[in-house]
Short mmCIF file of C-alpha atoms and ligand atoms in Angstrom, two decimals:
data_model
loop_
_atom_site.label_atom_id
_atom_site.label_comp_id
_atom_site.label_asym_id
_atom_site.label_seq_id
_atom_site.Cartn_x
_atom_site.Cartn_y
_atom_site.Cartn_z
CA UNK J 300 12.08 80.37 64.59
CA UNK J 301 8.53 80.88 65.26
CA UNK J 302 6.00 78.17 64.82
CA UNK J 303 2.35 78.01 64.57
CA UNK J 304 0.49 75.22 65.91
CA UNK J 305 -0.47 73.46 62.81
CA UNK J 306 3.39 73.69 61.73
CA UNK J 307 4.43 72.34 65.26
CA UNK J 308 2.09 69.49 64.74
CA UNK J 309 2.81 68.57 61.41
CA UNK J 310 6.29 68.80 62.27
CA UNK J 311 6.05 66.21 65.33
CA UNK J 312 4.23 63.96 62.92
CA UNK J 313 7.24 63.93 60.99
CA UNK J 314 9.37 63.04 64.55
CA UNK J 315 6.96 60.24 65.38
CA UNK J 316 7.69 58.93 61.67
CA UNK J 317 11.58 58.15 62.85
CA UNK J 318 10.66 55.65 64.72
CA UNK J 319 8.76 53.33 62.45
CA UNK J 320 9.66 49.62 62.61
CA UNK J 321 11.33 49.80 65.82
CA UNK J 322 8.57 50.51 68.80
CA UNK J 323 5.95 47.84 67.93
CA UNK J 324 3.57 47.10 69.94
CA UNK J 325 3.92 50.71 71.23
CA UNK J 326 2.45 53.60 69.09
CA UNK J 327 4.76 56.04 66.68
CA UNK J 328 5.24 59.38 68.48
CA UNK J 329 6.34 62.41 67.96
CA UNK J 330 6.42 65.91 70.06
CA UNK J 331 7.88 69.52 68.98
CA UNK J 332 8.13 71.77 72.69
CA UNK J 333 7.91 75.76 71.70
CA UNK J 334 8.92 78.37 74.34
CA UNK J 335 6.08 81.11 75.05
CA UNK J 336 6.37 82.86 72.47
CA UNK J 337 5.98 80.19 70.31
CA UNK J 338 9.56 80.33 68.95
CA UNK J 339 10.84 76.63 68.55
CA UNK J 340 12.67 74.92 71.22
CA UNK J 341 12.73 71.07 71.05
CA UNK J 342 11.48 68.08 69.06
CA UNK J 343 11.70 64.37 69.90
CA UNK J 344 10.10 60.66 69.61
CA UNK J 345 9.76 57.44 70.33
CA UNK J 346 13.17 56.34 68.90
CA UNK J 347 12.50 51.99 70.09
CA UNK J 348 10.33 49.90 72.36
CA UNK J 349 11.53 50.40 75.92
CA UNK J 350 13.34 53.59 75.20
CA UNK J 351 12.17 57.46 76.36
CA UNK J 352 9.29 58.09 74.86
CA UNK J 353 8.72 61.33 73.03
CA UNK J 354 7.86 64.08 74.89
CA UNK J 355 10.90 63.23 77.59
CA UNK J 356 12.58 62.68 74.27
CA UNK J 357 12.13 66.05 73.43
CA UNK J 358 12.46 67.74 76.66
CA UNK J 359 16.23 65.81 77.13
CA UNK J 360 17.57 68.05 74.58
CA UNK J 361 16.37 71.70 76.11
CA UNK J 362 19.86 72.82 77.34
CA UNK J 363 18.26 76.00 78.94
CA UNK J 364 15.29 74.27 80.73
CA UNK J 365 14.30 77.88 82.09
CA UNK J 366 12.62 78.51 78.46
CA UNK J 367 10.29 75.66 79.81
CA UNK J 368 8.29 78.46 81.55
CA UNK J 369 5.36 78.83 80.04
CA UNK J 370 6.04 76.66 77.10
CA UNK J 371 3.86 74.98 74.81
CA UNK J 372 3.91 71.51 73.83
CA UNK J 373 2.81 69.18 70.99
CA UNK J 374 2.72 65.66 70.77
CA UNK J 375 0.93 63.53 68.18
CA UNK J 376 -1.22 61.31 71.31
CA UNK J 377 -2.26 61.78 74.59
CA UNK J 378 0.88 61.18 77.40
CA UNK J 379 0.52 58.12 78.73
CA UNK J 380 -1.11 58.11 82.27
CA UNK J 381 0.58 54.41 83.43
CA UNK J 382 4.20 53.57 84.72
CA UNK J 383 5.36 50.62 81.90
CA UNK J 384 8.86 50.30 80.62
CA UNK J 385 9.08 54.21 81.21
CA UNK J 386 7.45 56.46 83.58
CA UNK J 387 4.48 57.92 83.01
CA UNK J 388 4.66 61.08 80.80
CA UNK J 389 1.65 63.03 82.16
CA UNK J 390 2.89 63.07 85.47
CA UNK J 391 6.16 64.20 84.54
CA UNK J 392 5.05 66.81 82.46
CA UNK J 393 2.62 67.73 85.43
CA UNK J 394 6.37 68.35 87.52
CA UNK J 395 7.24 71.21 84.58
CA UNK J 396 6.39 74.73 84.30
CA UNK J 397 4.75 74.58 80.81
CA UNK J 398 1.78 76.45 80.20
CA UNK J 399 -0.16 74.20 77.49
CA UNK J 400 -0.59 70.84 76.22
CA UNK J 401 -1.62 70.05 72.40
CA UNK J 402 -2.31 66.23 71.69
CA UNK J 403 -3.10 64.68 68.47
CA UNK J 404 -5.15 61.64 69.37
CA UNK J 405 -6.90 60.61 72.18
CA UNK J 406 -5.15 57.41 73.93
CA UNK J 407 -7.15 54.61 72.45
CA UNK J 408 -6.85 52.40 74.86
CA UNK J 409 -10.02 52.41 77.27
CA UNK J 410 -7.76 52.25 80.75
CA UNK J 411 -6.01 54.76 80.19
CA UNK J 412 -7.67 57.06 77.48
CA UNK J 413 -8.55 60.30 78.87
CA UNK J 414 -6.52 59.61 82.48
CA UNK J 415 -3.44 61.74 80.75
CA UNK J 416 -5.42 64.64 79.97
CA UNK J 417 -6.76 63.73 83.95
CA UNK J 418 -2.93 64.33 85.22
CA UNK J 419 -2.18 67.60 83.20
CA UNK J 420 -5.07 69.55 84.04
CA UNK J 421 -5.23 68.18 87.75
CA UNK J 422 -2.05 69.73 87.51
CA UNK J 423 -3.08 73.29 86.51
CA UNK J 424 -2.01 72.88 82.83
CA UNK J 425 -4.12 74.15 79.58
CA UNK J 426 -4.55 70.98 77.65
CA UNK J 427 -6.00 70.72 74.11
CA UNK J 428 -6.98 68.25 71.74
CA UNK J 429 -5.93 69.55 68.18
CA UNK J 430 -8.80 69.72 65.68
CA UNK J 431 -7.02 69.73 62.35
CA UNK J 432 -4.47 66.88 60.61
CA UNK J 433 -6.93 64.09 61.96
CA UNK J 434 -5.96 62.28 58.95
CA UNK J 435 -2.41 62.13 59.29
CA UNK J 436 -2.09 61.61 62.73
CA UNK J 437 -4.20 59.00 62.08
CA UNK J 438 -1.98 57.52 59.96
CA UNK J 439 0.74 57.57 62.04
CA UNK J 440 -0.48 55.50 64.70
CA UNK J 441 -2.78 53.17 62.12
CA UNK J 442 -1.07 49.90 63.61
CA UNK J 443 -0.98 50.91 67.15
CA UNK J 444 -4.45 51.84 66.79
CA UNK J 445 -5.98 48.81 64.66
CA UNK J 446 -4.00 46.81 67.43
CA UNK J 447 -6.54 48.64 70.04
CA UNK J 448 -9.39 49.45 68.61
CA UNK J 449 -9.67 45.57 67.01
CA UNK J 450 -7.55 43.68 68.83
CA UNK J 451 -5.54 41.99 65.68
CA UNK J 452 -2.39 42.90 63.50
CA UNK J 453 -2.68 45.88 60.94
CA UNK J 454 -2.04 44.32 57.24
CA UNK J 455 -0.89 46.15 54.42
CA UNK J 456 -0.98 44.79 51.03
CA UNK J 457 1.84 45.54 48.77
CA UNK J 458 1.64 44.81 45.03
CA UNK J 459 4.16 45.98 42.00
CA UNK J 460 2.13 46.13 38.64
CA UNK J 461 2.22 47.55 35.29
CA UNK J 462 -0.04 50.04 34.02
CA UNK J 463 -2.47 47.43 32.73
CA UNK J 464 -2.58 45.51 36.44
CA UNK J 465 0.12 43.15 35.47
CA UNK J 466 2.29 41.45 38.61
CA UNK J 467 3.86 38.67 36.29
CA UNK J 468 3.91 37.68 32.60
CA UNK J 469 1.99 34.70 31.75
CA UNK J 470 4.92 32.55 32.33
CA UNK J 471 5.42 33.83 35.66
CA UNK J 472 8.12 36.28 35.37
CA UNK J 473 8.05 39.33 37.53
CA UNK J 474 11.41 40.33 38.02
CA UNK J 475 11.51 43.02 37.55
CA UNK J 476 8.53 45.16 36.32
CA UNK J 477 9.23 48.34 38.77
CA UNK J 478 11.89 50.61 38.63
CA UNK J 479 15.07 50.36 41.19
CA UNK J 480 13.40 53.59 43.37
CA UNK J 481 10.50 51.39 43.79
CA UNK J 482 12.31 48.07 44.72
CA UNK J 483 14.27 50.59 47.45
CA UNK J 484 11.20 52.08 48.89
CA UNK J 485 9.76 48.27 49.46
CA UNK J 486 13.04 47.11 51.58
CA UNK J 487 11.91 50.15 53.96
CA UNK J 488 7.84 49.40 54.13
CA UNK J 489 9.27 45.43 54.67
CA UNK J 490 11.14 46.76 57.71
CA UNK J 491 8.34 48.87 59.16
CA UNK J 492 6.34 45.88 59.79
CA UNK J 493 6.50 43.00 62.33
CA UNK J 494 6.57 40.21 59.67
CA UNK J 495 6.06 39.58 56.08
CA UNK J 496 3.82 37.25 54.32
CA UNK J 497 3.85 35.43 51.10
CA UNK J 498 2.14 32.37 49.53
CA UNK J 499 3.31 29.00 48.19
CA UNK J 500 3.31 30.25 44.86
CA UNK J 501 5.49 32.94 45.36
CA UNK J 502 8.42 31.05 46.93
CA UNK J 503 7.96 28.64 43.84
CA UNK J 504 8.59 31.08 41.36
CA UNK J 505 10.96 33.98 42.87
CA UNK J 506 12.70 31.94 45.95
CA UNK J 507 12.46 35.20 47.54
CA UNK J 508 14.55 36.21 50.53
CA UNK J 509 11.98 38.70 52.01
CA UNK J 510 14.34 40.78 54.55
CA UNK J 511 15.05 44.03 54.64
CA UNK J 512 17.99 45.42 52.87
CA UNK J 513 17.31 48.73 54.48
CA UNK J 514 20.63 49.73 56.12
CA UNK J 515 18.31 50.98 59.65
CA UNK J 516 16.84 47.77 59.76
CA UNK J 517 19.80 45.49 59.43
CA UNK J 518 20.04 44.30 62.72
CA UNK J 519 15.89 43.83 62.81
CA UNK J 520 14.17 40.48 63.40
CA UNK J 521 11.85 39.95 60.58
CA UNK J 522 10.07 36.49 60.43
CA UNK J 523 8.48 35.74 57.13
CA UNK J 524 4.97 33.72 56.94
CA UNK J 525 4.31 31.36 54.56
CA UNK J 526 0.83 30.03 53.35
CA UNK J 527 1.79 26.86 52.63
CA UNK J 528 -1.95 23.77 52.99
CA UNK J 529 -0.23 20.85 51.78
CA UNK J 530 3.65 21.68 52.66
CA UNK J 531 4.86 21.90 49.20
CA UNK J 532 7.35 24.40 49.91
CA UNK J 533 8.94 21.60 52.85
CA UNK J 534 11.11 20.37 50.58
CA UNK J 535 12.85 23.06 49.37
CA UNK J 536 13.09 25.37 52.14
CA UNK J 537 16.44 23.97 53.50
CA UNK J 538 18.18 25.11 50.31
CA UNK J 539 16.28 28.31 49.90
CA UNK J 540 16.61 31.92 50.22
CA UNK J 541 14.23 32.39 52.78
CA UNK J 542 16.71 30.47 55.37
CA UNK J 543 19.76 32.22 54.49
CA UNK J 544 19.01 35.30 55.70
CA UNK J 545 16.89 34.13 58.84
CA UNK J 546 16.60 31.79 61.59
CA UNK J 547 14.71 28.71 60.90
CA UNK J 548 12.78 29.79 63.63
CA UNK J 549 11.61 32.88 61.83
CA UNK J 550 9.53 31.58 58.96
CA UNK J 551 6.18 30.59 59.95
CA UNK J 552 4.97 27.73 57.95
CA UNK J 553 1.00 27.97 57.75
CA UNK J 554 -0.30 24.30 56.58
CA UNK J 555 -3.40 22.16 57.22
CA UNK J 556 -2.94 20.22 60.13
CA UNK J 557 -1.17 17.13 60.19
CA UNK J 558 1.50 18.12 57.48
CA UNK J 559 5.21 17.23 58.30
CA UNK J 560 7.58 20.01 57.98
CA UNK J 561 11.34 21.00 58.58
CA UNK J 562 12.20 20.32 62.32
CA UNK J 563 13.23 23.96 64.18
CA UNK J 564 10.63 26.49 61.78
CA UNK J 565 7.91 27.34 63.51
CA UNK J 566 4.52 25.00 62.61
CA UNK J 567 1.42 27.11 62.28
CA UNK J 568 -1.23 24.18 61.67
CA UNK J 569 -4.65 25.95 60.68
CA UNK J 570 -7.95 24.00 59.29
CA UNK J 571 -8.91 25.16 55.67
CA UNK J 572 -12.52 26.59 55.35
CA UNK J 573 -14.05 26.12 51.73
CA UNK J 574 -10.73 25.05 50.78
CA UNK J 575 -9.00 28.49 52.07
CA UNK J 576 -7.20 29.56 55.24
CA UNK J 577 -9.49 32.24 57.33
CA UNK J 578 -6.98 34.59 57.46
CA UNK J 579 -8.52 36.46 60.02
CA UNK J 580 -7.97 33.48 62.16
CA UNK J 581 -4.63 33.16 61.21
CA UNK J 582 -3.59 36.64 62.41
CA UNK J 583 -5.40 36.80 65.61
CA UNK J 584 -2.41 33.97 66.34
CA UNK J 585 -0.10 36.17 65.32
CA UNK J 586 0.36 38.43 68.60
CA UNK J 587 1.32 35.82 70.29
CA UNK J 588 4.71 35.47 68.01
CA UNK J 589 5.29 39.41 68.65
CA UNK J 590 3.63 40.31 65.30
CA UNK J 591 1.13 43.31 65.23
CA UNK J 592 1.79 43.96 61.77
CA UNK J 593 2.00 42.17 58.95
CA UNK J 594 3.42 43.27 55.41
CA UNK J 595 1.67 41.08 52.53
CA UNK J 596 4.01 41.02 49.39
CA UNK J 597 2.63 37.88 47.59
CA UNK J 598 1.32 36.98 43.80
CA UNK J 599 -2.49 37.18 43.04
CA UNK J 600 -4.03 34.25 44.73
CA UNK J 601 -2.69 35.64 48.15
CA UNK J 602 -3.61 39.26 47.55
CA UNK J 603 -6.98 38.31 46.20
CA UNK J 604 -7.43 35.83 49.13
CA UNK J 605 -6.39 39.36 51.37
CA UNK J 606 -9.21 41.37 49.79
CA UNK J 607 -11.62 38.70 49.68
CA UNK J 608 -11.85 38.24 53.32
CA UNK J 609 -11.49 41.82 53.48
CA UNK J 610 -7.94 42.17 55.62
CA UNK J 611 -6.38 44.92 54.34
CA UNK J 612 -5.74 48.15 55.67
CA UNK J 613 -3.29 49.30 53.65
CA UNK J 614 -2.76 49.12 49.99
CA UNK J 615 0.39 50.23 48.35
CA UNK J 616 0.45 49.59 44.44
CA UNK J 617 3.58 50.55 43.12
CA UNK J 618 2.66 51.11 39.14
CA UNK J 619 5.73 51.06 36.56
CA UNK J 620 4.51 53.00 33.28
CA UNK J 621 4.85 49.48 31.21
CA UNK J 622 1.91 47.53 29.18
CA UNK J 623 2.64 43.42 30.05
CA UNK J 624 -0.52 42.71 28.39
CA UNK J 625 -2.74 38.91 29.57
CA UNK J 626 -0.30 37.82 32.39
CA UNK J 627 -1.13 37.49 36.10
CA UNK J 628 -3.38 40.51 36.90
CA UNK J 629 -3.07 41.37 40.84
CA UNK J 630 -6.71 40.50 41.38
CA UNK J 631 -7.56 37.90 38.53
CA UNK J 632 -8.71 35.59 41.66
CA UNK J 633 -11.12 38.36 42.88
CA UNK J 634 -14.21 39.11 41.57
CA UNK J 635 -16.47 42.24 42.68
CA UNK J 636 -20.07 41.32 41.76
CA UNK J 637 -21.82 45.15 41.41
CA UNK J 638 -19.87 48.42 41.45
CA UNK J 639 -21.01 49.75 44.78
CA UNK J 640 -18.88 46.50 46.80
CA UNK J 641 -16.09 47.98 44.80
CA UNK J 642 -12.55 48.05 47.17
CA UNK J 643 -11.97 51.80 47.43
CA UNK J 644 -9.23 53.73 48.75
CA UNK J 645 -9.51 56.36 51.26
CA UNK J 646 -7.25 59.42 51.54
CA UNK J 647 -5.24 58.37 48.48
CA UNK J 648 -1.82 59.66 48.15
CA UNK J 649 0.41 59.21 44.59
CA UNK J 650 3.80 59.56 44.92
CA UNK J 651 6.39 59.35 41.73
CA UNK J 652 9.12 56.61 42.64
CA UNK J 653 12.00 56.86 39.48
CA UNK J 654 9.51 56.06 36.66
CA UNK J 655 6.83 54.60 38.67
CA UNK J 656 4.29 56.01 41.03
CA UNK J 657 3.03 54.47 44.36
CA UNK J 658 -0.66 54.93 45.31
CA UNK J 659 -1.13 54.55 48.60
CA UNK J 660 -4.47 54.48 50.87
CA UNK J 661 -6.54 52.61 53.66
CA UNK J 662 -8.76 50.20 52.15
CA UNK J 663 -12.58 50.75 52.67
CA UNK J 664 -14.53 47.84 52.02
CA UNK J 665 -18.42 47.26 51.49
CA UNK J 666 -20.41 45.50 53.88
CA UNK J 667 -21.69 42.91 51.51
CA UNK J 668 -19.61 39.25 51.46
CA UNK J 669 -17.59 39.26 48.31
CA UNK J 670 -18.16 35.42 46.04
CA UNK J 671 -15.10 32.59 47.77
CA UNK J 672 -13.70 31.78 43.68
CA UNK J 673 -14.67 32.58 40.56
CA UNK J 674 -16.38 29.42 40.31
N1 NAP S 971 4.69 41.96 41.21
C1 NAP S 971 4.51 41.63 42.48
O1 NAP S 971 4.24 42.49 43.34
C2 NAP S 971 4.66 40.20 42.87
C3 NAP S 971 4.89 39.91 44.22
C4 NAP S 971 4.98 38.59 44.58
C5 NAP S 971 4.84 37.61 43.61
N2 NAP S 971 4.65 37.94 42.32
C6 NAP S 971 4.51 36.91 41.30
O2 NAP S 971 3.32 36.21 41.54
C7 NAP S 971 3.48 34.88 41.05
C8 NAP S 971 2.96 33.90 42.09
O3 NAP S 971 1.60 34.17 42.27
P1 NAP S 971 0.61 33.04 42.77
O4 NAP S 971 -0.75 33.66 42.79
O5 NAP S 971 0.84 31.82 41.96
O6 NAP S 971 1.20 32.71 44.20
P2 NAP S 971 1.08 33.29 45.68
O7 NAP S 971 -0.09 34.18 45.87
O8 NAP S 971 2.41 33.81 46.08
O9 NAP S 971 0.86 31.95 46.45
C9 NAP S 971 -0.31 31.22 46.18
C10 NAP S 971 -0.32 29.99 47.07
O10 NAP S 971 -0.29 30.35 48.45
C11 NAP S 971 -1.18 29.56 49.16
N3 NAP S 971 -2.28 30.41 49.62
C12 NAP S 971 -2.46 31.73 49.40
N4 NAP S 971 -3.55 32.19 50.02
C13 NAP S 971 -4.10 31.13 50.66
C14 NAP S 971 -5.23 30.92 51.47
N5 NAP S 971 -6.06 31.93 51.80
N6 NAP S 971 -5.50 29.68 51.91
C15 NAP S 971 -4.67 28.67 51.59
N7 NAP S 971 -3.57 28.80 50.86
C16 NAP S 971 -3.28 30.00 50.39
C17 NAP S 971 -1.70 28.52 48.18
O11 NAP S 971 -0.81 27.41 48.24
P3 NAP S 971 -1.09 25.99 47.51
O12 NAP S 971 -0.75 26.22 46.10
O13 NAP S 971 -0.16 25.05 48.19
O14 NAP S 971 -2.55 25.69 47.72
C18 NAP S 971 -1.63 29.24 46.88
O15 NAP S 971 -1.55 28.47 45.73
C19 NAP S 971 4.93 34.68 40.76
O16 NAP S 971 5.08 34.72 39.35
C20 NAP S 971 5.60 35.88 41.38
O17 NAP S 971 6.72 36.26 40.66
C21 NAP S 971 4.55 39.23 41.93
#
């Protein structure tokens, strides 16, 4: 089947997508290989950390590595230029007879972005950086390149509401105001990310477990965080849900410093600023636990806390066509002072889930400080 380059690319974005939740801190990648006369010969990716990355992937399954002759290739970022836990992909490709090279993305990071394209045309190889789908393959690599380009975890914000903004009726319940298809597409965006983070109040109310019951990710470490200043959640975490399905090692307890908690959990002590974490502060310790991306599925205070310091990338708002009327509204603990330091969304996508639908987008934020508390 012949392919054209747009199609090739949009179908290696879709390769790179397989791998989600199992390279981190490595980017998603994908590749499609078509032979010269652009019919299609091989796709591949970045299947887990440590493992072949995508374009030797994809060239592992050509059989009839003759057809490599003069073949094109496309692959979502720039081959790596350094030796790591594989070998460096430019400088195999550089061995191979193929006539071009398409990348999505430039390699972000500064010590090697730009050496890869180096190796390929040192080599004699036509090498192109593809001017359409910025976007998506943007979006594909979002944590790998927040991880880069800022040096801190990439945070999505996830948040299940009715139509009216709803995340809990007035006496707290919340279970369960999305549909089933909803609930399912959550366990997988859980086990995309490193870790997942919730607040005090949430593991009051729901005693959440917070894994993934996504078959893939079964196996898959997944630490949650808790926000927890004065340790009120100490008590009750031997006996909770939290610990049955994890380590105690795995849940991060945040507190002030100088709170007692559970011996074997991992202590996070951080000081309080105008009576708040600085959760920008609190993630740049993250890293250092193996988290570069952190999934935020919390009640209002956390999720207004989240946009309030402005740390969120992602939004997804899953929307259930109810009416709860006055409950807990998602951002009751936020307030946006003029229209134009209104949180947008940038390339917004609505998908229908069941009943519900899920808006998705990156979060844009104004430059202006949004008020600490309502005051
Ligand atoms: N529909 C949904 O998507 C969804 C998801 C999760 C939860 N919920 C519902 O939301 C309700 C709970 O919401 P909530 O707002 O009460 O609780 P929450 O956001 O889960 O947790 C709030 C608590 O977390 C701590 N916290 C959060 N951000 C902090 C920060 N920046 N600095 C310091 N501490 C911070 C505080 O603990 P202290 O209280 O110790 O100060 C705070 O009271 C429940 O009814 C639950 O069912 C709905």
């Amino acid at each position: 089947m012949k392919l054209t380059p747009k199609a090739a690319m949009l179908a290696a974005i879709e390769e790179g997508k397989k791998g989600s939740g199992f390279v981190s801190p490595n980017p998603l990648v994908g590749c499609v290989i078509l032979d010269r006369d652009y019919n299609f010969l091989a796709k591949g990716y970045h299947a887990r950390l440590g493992e072949l990355h995508a374009e030797t992937h994809a060239l592992k399954s050509v059989t009839d590595t003759s057809r490599l002759k003069g073949a094109h290739m496309y692959v979502t970022l720039e081959p790596c230029a350094h030796e790591g836990r594989q070998p460096s992909c430019a400088k195999t490709l550089a061995t191979l007879p193929l006539k071009s090279v398409t990348y999505g993305l430039p390699d972000p990071n500064p010590k090697v972005s730009g050496r890869g394209v180096e190796i390929l045309r040192a080599a004699g190889l036509e090498v192109v950086r593809f001017a359409e789908l910025q976007n998506e393959l943007e979006e594909l690599a979002e944590i790998f390149l927040m991880n880069m380009r800022e040096g801190r975890p990439f945070v999505s914000v996830k948040v299940a509401s009715s139509l009216d903004g709803q995340v809990a009726l007035a006496d707290g319940s919340s279970q369960w105001i999305t549909s089933e298809a909803s609930r399912g597409h959550v366990q997988s965006l859980r086990g995309f990310h490193d870790a997942v983070l919730t607040g005090a109040g949430t593991f009051h109310g729901d005693n959440p477990r917070l894994n993934s019951r996504d078959s893939r990710f079964a196996d898959k470490r997944l630490p949650v965080i808790l926000l927890d200043p004065d340790g009120s959640c100490v008590a009750a975490l031997p006996g909770s849900a939290l610990l049955q399905v994890r380590p105690a090692a795995d849940v991060f307890l945040v507190t002030k410093p100088g709170v007692k908690v559970l011996s074997g959990v991992t202590h996070i002590e951080l000081s309080m600023r105008d009576g708040e974490f600085d959760l920008r502060a609190l993630v740049s310790l993250l890293p250092a636990y193996g988290v570069h991306s952190v999934f935020v599925e919390a009640g209002a205070t956390t999720v207004s806390a989240f946009l309030r310091q402005r740390l969120c990338d992602r939004l997804y708002v899953f929307m259930a066509p109810k009416i709860l009327g006055k409950g807990l509204g998602w951002t009751s603990a936020l307030q946006i002072p003029s229209l134009e330091q209104a949180v947008r969304l940038e390339n917004l996508r609505v998908e229908p889930l069941g009943e519900d639908f899920l808006f998705t987008g990156r979060t844009i934020f104004s430059t202006r400080t949004l008020p600490k508390s309502l005051g």
